XYZ file of C-alpha atoms in Angstrom:
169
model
C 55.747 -53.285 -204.938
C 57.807 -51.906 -207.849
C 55.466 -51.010 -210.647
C 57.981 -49.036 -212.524
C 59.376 -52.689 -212.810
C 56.435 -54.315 -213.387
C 55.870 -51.482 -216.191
C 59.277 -52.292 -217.973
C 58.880 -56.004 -218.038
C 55.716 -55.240 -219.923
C 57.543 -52.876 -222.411
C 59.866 -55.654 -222.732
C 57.361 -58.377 -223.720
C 55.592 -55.911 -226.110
C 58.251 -55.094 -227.642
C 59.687 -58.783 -227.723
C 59.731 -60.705 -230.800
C 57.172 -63.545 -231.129
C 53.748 -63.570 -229.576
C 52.477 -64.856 -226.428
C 49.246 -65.686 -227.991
C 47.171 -69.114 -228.384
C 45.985 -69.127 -224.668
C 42.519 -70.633 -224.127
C 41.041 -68.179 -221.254
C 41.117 -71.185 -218.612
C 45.119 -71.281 -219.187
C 44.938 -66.958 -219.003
C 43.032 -67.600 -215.929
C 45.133 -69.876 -214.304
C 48.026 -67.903 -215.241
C 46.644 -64.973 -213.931
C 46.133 -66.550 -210.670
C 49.812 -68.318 -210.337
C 50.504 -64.246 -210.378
C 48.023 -63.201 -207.504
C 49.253 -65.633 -205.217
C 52.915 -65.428 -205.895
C 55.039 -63.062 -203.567
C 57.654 -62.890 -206.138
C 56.907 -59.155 -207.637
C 59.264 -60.234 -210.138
C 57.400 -63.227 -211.191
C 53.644 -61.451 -210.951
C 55.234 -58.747 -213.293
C 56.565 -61.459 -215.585
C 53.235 -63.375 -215.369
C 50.664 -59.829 -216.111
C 52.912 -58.852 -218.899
C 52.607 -62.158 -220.444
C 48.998 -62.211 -219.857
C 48.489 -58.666 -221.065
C 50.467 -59.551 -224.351
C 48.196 -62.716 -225.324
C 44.981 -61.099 -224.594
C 45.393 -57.296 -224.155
C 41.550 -56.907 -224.388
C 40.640 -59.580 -222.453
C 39.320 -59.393 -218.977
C 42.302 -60.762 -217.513
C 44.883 -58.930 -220.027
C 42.648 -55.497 -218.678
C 43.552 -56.154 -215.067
C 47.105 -57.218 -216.004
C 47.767 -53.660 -217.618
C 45.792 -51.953 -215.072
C 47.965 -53.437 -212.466
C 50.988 -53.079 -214.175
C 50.611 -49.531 -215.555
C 49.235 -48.530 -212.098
C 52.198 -45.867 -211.718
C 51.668 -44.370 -215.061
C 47.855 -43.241 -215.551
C 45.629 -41.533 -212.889
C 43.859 -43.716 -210.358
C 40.254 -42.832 -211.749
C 42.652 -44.144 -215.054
C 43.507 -47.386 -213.647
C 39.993 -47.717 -212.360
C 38.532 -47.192 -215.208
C 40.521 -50.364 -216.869
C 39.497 -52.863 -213.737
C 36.196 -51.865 -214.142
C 36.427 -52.848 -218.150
C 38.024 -55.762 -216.990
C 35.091 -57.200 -214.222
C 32.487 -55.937 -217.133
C 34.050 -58.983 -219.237
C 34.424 -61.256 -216.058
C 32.683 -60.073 -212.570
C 34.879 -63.016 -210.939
C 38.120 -61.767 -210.962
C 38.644 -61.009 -207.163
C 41.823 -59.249 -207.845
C 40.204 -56.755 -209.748
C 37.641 -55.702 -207.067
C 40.193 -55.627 -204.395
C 42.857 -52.809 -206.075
C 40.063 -51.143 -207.977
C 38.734 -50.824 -203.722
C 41.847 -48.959 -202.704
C 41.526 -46.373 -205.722
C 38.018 -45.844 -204.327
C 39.000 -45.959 -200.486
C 41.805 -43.425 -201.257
C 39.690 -40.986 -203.430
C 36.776 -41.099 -200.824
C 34.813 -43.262 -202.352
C 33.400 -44.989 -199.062
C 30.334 -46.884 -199.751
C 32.144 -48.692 -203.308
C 35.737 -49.202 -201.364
C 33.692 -51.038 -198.934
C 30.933 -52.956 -202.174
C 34.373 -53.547 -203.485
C 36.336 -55.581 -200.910
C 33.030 -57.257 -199.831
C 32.487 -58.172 -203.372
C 36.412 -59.602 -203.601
C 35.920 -61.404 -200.163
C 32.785 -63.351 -201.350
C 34.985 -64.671 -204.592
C 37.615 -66.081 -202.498
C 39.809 -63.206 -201.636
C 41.167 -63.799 -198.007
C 44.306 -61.411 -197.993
C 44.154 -59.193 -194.776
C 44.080 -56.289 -196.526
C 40.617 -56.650 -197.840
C 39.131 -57.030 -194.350
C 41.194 -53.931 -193.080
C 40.160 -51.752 -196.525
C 36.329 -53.162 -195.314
C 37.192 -51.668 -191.970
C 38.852 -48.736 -192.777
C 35.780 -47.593 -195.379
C 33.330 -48.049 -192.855
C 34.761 -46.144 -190.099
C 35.036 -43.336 -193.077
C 31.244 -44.340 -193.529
C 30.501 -44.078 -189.408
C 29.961 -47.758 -189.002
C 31.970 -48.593 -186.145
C 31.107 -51.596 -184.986
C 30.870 -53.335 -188.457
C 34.575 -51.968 -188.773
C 35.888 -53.079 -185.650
C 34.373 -56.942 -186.782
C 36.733 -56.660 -190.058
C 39.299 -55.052 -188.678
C 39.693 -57.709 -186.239
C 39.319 -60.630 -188.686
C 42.252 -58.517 -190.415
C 44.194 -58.827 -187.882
C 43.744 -62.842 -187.119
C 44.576 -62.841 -190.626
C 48.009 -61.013 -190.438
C 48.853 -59.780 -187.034
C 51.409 -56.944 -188.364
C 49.041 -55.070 -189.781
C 49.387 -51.825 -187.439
C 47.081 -49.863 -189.065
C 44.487 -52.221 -188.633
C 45.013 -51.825 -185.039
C 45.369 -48.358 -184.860
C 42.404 -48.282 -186.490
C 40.262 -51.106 -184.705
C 41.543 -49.244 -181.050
C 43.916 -51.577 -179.418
């Protein structure tokens, strides 16, 4: 994903004339989750920086900067912001699931792994949060428990390699 992109579109609606605001927080959350499920990174950049606009300190305006300014602030940074976000709403699966590869990638075995679990049990069926389950415990010597979601990773989305690699076979 671009997130330089994603950055500049939200430069471009904060510095656009007009205001994005008057959202009621089921039409934020709605919007927020036409931009999860999109695969337009276009779109999902259009949709955060709208959302951040409206409601910068709202949960889902938090987790719209966070994801959008991911490329511009440290990762303990960015973590820091989802965190904020799931203080003012613990359901936003999103949030959980990115927050989960800042921890996976700083070491952070035991809350990578609370973190996807946690995003799974809202709803959150990409691959990728089975295979960051996986991947943390192996990190966390759990092997069997990370073959199990490395495998439903895979049934999920069969190109993910490392998932293999890491599952053995």
């Amino acid at each position: 994903m671009n997130r330089q992109l994603a950055a500049a579109v939200l430069a471009l609606f904060i510095a656009a004339p007009g205001t994005a605001a008057g959202y009621t927080n089921a039409e934020l959350k709605k919007m927020f989750q036409r931009s999860v499920d999109t695969e337009d990174v276009q779109e999902r950049g259009r949709l955060r920086a709208e959302i951040a606009k409206a409601a910068p300190d709202s949960a889902y305006g938090l987790a719209s900067r966070a994801y959008l300014l991911g490329d511009s602030l440290t990762p303990f940074a960015i973590a820091s912001i989802y965190t904020k976000a799931l203080e003012l709403d613990p359901t936003i699966a999103v949030a959980y699931y990115n927050r989960s590869h800042i921890y996976l990638n700083s070491g952070q075995y035991e809350k990578a792994k609370e973190g996807y679990e946690k995003a799974i049990s809202l709803g959150f069926k990409d691959a990728g949060a089975y295979q960051g389950v996986g991947d943390a415990c192996l990190h966390l010597g759990r092997d069997e428990e990370a073959i199990k979601f490395l495998s439903k990773a895979i049934a999920l989305d069969p190109t993910l390699h490392f998932a293999y690699n890491n599952r053995g076979g």
